[in-house]
Tab-separated table of C-alpha atoms and ligand atoms in Angstrom:
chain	number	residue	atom	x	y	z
A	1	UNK	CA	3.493	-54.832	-11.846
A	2	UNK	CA	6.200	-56.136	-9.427
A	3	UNK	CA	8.539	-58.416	-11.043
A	4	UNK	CA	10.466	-60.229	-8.367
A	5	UNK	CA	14.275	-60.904	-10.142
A	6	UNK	CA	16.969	-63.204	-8.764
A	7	UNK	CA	20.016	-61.204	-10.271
A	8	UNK	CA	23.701	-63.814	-10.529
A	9	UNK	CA	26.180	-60.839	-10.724
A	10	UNK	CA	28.863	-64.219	-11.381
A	11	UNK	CA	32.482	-63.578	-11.988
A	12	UNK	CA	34.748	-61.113	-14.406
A	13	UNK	CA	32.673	-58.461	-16.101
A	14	UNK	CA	29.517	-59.743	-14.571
A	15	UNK	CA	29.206	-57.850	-11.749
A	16	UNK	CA	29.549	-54.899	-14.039
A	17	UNK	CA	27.078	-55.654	-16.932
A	18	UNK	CA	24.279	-56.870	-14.224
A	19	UNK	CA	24.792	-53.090	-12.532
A	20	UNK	CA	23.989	-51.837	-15.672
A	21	UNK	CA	21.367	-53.750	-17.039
A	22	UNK	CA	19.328	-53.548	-13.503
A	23	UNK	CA	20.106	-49.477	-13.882
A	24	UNK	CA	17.996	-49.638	-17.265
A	25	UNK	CA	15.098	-52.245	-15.819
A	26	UNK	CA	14.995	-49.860	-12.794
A	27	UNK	CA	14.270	-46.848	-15.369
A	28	UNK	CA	11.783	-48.623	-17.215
A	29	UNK	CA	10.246	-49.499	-14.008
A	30	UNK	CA	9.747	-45.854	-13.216
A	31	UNK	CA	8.999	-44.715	-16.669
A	32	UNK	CA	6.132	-47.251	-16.868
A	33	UNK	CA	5.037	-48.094	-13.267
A	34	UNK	CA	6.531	-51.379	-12.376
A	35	UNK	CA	8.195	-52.261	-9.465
A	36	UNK	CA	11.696	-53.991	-9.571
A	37	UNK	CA	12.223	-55.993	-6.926
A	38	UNK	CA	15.940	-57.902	-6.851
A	39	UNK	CA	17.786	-60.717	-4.925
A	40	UNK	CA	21.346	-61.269	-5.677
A	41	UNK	CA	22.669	-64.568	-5.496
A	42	UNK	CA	26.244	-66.209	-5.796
A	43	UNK	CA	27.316	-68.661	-8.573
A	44	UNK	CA	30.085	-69.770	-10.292
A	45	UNK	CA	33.774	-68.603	-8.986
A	46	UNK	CA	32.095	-65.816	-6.358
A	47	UNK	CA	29.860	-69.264	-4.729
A	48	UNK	CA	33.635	-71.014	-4.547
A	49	UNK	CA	35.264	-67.888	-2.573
A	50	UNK	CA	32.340	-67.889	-0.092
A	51	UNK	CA	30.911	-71.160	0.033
A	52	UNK	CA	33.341	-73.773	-1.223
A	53	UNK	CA	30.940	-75.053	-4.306
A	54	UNK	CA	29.947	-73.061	-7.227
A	55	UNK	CA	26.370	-73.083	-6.171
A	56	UNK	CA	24.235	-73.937	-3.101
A	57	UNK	CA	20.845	-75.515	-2.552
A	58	UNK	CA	19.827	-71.739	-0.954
A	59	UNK	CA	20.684	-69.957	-4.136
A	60	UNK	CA	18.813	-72.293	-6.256
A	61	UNK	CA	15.751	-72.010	-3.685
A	62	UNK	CA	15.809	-68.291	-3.915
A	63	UNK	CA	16.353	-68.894	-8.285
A	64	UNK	CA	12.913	-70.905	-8.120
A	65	UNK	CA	10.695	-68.167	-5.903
A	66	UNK	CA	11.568	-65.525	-7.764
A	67	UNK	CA	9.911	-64.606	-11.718
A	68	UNK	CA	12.825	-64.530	-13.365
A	69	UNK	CA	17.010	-64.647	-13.066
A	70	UNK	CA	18.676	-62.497	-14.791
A	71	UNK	CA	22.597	-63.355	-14.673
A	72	UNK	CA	25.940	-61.877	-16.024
A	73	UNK	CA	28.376	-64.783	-16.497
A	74	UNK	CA	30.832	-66.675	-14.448
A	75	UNK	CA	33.938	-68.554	-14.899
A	76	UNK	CA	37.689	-67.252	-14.538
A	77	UNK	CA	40.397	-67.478	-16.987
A	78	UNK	CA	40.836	-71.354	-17.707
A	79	UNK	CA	44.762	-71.266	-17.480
A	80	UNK	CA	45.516	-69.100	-14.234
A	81	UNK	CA	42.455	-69.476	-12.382
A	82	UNK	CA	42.813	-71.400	-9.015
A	83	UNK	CA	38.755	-72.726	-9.665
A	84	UNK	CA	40.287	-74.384	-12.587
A	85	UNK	CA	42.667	-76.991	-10.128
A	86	UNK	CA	39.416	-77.936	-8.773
A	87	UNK	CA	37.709	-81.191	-10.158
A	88	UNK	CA	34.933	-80.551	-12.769
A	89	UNK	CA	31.758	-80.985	-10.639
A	90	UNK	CA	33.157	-78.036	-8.229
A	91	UNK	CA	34.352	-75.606	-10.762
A	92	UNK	CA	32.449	-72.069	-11.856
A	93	UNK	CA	30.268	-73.858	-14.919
A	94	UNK	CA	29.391	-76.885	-12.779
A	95	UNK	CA	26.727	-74.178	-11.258
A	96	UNK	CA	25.886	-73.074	-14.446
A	97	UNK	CA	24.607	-76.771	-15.222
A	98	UNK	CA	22.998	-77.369	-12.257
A	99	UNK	CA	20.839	-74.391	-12.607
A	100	UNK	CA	19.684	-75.047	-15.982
A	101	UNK	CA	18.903	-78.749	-14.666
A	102	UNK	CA	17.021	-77.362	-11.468
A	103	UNK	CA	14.848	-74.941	-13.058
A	104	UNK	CA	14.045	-77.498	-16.366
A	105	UNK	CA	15.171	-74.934	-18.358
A	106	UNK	CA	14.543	-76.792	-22.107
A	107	UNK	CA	14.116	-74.003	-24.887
A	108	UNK	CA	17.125	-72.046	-25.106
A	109	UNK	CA	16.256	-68.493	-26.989
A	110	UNK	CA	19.187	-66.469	-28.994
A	111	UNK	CA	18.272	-63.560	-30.949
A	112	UNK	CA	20.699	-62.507	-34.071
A	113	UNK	CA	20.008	-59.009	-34.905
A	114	UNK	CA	22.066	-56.894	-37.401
A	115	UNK	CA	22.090	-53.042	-36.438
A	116	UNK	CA	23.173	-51.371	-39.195
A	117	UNK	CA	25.424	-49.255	-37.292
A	118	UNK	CA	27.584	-51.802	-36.749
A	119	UNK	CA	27.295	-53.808	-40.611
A	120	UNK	CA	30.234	-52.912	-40.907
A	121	UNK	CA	31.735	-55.804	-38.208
A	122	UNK	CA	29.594	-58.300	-40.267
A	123	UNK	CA	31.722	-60.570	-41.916
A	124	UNK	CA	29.043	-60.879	-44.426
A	125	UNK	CA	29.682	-59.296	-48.021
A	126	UNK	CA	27.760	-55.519	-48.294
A	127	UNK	CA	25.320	-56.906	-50.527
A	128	UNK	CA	23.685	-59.108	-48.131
A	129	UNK	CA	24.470	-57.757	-44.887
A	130	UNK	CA	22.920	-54.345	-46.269
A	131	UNK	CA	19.330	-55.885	-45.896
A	132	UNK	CA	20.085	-56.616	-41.865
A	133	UNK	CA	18.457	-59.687	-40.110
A	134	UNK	CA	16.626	-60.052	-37.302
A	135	UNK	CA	16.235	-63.764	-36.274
A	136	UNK	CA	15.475	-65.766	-33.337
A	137	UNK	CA	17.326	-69.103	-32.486
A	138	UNK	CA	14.900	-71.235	-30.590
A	139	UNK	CA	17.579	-74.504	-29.486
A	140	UNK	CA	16.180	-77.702	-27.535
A	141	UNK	CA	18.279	-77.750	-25.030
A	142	UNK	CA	17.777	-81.028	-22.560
A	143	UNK	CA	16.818	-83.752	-25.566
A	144	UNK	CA	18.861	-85.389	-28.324
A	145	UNK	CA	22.173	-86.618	-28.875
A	146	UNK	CA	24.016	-84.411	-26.100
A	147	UNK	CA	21.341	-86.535	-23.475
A	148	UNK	CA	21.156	-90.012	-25.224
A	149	UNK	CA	22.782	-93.459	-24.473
A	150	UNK	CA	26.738	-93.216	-25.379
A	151	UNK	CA	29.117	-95.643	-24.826
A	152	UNK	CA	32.590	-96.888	-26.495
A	153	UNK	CA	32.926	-100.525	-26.839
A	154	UNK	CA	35.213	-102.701	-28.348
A	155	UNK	CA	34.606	-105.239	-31.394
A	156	UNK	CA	36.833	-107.253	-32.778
A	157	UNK	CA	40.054	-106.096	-31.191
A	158	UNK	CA	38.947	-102.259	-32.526
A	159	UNK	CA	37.426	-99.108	-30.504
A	160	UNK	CA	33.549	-98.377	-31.588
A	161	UNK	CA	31.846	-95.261	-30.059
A	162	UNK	CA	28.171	-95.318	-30.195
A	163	UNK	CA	25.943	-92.076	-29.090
A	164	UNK	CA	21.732	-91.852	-29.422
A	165	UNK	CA	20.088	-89.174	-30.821
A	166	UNK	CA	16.281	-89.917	-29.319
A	167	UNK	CA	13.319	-87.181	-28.856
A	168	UNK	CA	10.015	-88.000	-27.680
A	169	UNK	CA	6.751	-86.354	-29.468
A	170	UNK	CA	6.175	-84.808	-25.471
A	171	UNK	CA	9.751	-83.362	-25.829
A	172	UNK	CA	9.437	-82.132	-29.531
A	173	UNK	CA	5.490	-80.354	-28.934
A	174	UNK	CA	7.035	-78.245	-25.993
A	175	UNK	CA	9.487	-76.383	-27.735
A	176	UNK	CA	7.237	-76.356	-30.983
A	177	UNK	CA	4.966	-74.924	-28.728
A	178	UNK	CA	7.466	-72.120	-27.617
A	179	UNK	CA	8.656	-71.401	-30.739
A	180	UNK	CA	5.010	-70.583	-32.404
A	181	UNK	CA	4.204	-68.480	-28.853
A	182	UNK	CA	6.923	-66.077	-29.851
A	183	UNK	CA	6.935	-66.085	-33.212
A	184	UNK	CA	3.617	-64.709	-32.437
A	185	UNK	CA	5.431	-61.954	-30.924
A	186	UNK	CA	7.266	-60.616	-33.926
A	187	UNK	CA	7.282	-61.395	-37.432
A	188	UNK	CA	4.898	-64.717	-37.340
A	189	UNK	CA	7.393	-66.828	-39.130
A	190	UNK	CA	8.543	-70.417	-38.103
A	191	UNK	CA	11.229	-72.259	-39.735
A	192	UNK	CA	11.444	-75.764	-38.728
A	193	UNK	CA	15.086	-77.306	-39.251
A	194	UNK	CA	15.780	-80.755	-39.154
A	195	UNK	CA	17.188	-83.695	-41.515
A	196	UNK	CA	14.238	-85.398	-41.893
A	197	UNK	CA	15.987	-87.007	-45.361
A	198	UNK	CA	17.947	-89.035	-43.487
A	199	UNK	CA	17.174	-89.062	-39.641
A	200	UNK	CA	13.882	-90.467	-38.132
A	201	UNK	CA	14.297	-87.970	-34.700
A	202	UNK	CA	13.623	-85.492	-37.562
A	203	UNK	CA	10.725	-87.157	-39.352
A	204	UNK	CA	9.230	-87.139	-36.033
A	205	UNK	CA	10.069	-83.974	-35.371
A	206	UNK	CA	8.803	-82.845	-38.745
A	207	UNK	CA	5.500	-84.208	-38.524
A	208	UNK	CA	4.814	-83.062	-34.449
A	209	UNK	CA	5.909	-79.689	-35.697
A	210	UNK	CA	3.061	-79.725	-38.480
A	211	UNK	CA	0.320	-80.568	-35.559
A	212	UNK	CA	1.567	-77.917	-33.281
A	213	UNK	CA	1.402	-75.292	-36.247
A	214	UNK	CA	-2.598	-76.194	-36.736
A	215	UNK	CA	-3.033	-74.525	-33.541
A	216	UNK	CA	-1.415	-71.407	-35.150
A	217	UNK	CA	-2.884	-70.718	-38.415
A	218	UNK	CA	-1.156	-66.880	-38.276
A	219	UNK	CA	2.272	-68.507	-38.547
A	220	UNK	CA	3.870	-69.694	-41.669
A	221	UNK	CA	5.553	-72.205	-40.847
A	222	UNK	CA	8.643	-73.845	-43.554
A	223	UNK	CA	10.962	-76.610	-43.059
A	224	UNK	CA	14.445	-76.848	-43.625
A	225	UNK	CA	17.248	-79.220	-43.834
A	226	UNK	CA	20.032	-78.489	-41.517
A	227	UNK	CA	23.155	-78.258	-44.069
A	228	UNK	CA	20.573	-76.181	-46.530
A	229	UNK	CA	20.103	-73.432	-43.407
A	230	UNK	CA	23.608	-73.530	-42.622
A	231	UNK	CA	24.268	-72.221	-46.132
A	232	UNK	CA	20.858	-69.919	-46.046
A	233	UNK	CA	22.600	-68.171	-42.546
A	234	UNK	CA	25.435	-66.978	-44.786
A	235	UNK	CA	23.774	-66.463	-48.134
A	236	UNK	CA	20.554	-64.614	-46.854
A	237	UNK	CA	19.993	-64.287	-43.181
A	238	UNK	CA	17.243	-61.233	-43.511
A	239	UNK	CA	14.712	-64.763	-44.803
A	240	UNK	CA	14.642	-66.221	-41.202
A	241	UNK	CA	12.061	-64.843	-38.446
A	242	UNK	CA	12.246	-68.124	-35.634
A	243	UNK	CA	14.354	-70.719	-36.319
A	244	UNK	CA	13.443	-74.075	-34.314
A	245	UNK	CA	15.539	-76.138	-34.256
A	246	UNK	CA	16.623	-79.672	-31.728
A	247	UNK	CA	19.721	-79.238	-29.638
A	248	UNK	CA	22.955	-80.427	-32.086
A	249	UNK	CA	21.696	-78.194	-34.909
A	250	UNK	CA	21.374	-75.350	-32.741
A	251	UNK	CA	24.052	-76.124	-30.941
A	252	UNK	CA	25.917	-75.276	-34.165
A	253	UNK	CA	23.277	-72.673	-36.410
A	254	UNK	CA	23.563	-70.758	-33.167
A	255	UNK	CA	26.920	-70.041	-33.058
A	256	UNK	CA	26.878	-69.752	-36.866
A	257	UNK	CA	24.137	-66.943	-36.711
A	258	UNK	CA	26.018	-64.901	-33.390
A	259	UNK	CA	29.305	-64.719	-35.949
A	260	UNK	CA	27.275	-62.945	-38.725
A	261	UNK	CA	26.652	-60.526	-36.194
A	262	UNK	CA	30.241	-60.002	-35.862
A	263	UNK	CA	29.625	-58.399	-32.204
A	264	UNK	CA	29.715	-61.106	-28.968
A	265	UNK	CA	29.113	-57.930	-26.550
A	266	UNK	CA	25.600	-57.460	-28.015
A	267	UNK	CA	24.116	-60.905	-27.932
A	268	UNK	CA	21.424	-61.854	-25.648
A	269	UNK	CA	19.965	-65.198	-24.374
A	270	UNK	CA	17.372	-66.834	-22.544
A	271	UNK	CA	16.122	-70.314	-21.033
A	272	UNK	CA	12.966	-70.492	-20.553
A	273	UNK	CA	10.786	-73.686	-18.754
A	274	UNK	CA	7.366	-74.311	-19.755
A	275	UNK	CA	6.006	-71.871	-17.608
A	276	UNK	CA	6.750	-68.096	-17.996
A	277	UNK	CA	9.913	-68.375	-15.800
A	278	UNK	CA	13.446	-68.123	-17.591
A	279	UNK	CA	17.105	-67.277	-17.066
A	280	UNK	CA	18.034	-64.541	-18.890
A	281	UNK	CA	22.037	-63.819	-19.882
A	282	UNK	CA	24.426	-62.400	-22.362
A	283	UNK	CA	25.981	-65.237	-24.818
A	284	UNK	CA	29.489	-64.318	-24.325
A	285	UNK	CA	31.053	-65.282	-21.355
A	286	UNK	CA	32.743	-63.173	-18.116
A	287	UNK	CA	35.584	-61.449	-20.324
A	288	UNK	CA	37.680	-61.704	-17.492
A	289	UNK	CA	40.713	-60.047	-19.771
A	290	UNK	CA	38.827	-57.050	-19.601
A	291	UNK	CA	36.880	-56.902	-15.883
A	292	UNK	CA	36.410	-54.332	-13.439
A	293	UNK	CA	38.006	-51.885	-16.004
A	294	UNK	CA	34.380	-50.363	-17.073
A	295	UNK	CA	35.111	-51.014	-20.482
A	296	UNK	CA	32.493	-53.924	-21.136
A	297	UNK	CA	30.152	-53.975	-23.264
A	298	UNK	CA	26.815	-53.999	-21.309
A	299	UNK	CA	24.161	-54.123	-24.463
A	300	UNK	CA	23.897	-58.046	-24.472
A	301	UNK	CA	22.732	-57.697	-21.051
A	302	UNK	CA	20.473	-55.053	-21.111
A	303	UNK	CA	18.977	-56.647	-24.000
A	304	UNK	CA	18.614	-60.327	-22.036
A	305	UNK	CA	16.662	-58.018	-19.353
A	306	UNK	CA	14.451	-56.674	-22.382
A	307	UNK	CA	13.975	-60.521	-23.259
A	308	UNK	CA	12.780	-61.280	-19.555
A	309	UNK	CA	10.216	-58.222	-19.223
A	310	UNK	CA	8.948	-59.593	-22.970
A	311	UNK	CA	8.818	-63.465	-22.180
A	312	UNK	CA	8.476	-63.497	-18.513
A	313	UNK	CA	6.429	-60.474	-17.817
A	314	UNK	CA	4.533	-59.872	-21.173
A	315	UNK	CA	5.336	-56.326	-20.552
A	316	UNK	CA	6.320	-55.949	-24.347
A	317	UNK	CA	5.517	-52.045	-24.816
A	318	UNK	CA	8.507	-51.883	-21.671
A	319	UNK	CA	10.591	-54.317	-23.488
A	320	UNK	CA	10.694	-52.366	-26.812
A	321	UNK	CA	11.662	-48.796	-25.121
A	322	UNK	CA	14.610	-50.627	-23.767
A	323	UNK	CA	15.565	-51.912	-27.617
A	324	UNK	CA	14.763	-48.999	-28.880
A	325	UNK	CA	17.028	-46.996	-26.590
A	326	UNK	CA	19.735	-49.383	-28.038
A	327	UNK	CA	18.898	-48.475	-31.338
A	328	UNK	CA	18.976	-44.698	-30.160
A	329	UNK	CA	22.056	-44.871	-28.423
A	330	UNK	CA	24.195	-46.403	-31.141
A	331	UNK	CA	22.342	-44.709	-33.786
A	332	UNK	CA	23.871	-41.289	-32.036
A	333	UNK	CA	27.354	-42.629	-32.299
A	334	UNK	CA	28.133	-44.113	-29.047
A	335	UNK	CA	30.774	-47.115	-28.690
A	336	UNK	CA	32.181	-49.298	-26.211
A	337	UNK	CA	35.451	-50.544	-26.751
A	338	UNK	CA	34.436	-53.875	-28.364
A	339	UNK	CA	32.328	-52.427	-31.468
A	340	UNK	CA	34.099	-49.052	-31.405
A	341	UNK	CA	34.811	-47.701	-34.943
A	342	UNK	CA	37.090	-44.499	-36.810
A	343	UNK	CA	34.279	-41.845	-36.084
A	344	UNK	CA	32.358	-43.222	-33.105
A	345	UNK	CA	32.932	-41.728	-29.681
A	346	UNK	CA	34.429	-44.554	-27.277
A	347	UNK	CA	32.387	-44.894	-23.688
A	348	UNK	CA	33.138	-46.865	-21.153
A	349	UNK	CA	30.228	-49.724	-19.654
A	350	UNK	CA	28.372	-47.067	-16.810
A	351	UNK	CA	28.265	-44.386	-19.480
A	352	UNK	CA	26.553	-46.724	-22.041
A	353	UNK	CA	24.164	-47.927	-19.319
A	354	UNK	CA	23.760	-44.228	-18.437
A	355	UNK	CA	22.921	-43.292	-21.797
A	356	UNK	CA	20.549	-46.121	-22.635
A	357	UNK	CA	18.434	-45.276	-19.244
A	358	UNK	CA	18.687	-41.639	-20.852
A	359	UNK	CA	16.939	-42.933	-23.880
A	360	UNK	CA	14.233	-44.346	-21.980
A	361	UNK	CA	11.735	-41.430	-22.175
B	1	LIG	P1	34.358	-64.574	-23.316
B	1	LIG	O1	33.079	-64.483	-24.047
B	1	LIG	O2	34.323	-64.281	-21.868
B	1	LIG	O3	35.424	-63.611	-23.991
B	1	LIG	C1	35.857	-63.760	-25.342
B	1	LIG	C2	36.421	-62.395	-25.830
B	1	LIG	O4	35.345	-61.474	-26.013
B	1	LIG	C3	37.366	-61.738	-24.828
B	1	LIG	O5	38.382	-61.064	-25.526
B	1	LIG	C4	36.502	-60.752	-24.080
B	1	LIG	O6	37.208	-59.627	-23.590
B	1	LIG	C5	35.505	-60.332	-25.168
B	1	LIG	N1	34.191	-60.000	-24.604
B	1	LIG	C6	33.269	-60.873	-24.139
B	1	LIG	N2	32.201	-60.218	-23.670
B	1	LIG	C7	32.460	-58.903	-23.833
B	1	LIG	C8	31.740	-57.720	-23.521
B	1	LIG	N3	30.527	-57.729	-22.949
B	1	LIG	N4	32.312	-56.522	-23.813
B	1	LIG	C9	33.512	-56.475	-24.380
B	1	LIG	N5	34.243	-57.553	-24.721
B	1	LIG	C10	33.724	-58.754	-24.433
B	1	LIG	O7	34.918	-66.049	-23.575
B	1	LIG	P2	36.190	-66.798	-22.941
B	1	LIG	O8	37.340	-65.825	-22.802
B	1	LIG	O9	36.358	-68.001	-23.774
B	1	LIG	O10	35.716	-67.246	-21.506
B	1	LIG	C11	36.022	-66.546	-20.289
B	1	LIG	C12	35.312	-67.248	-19.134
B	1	LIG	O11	33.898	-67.163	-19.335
B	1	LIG	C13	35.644	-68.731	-19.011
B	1	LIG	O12	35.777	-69.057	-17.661
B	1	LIG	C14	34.419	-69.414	-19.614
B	1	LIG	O13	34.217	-70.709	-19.093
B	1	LIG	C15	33.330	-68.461	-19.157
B	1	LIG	N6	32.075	-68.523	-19.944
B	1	LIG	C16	30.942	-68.356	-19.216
B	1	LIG	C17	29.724	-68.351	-19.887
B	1	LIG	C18	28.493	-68.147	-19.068
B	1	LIG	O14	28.580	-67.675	-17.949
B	1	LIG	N7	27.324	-68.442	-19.596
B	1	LIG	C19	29.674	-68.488	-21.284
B	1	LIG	C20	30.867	-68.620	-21.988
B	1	LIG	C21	32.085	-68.623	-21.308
């Protein structure tokens, strides 16, 4: 297969972690046939230095002919950065927005996955984290009450704010849709979260959920209240398979499930429209403390590229040698400076992209 790939190196590590991340798709490629085929584009603080805005009609035109993007991170540091003295719509994550909105990227795609090699940065206590988890955020990510009506008024001489929370059945059955789809890729489990006691955005959502999952008799499918899985995250992760969820709750349960983890350089992401194009990208953002020092943490990366040959390219079989070369990697001891531990041998970001491409046999 050829798999055409619009890579966004960005700003402050991400230059680094993309290098490494299209050194392990380029092994897979040649383990397994495939053809990579890349196009870098600029964004964020790189787009500024060149072109003056943080991202140009021409990148976002190459973004929509290619497959898939597969980006690093932009963004400076927020204090000393010169983009920063620039008004909002011209700074690094004004491109980051604009993206998203260009490509209709709705369903927003975190994975929370406990290695037990590195349980021990779990926050969690050994009881619990010792079963691992291996979940699946699935976020809404253009609806709800971050896109509804707001306003602040004023009513009798005192300051009212008012924001909407509104989905539409269309908007709900899409990412349903998307969640069931890949919950049919792993552990064919769906939990629905919502506050349907209270909310009627969530009764709806509750009951287009229940149509959606007729069409997918070989997922369970449970519901949830929102404060009860906020507890269930820290009481008993290893329960959830694909949480779906609208955009305030993830907003939130997402973050909640990445700090279990206890490790920000080995989170991946994706965005995903409702055809098989998506953005792929590490959660954290462009460590700029830490860049062009080779001592970032590349896994988050690599693993978004593992999410694009899965969801994009159904080339799953590819997908899991690249996880499993993770697995393999840390399993034989080997740390970058972020999740590096008494008894682990530190490595710098090429050497742990060299050694996952190693593991690719
Ligand atoms: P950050 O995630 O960049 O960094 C937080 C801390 O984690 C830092 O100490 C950093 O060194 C460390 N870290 C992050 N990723 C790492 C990795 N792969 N390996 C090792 N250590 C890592 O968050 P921040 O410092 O709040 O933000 C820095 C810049 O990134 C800002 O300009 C922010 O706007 C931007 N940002 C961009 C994105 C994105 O591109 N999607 C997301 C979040 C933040």
């Amino acid at each position: 297969m050829v798999c055409k790939i619009t890579c966004i190196p960005g700003d402050g590590i991400g230059p680094e972690i993309v290098t490494q991340a299209k050194k392990v798709l380029d092994r897979v490629a040649s383990v397994y046939g495939h053809e990579m085929n890349y196009t870098d584009i600029l964004m964020g603080g790189a787009s500024i230095d060149v072109h003056g805005v943080p991202l140009t009609q021409e990148a976002i035109d190459t973004a929509k002919a290619a497959d898939a993007v597969l980006m690093g991170a932009i963004g400076g540091n927020t204090s000393t950065s010169p983009w920063y003295k620039l008004p909002p719509e011209k700074r690094p994550e004004a491109g980051l927005l604009k993206i998203r909105k260009e490509l209709n990227l709705f369903a927003n795609l975190r994975p929370a996955l406990l290695y037990p090699e590195l349980a021990g940065a779990c926050p969690l206590k050994e009881e619990i984290s010792a079963k691992g988890f291996d979940m699946l955020i699935m976020r809404e990510l253009t609806g709800g009450l971050y896109f509804g009506e707001r306003k602040t008024i004023t009513e009798n001489g005192k300051k009212k704010a008012i924001d909407t929370l509104t989905y539409s059945e269309d908007e709900i059955r899409r990412i349903a849709i998307k969640g069931f789809d890949i919950a049919r890729k792993r552990r064919k489990k769906v939990t629905s979260v919502d506050k349907a006691n209270v909310l009627d955005s969530s009764r709806l959502w509750r009951s287009v959920v229940e149509e959606v999952a007729k069409d997918y008799p070989d997922v369970t499918l449970e519901h949830m209240l929102v404060d009860n899985c906020a507890m269930q995250l820290v009481r008993d992760p290893s329960q959830f398979d694909v949480i779906l969820t609208e955009n305030m709750f993830g907003d939130i349960l997402s973050d909640e499930a990445s700090m279990v983890t206890g490790s920000i350089g080995m989170l991946s992401s994706a965005s995903l429209n409702d055809t098989k194009f998506g953005l792929y990208e590490p959660s954290h953002g462009s460590a700029p403390d830490i860049a062009g020092q080779d001592i970032a943490n590349p896994i988050a990366t690599v693993l978004s590229a593992a999410m694009m040959l899965r969801f994009t390219f159904d080339l799953d079989r590819e997908a899991d040698a690249i996880e499993q070369a993770v697995k393999e990697v840390l399993r034989a001891g080997y740390r970058t400076g972020d999740i590096w531990s008494e008894g682990t041998e530190k490595v710098g970001c090429t050497r742990m992209g060299d050694l996952i491409c190693e593991a690719i046999k």
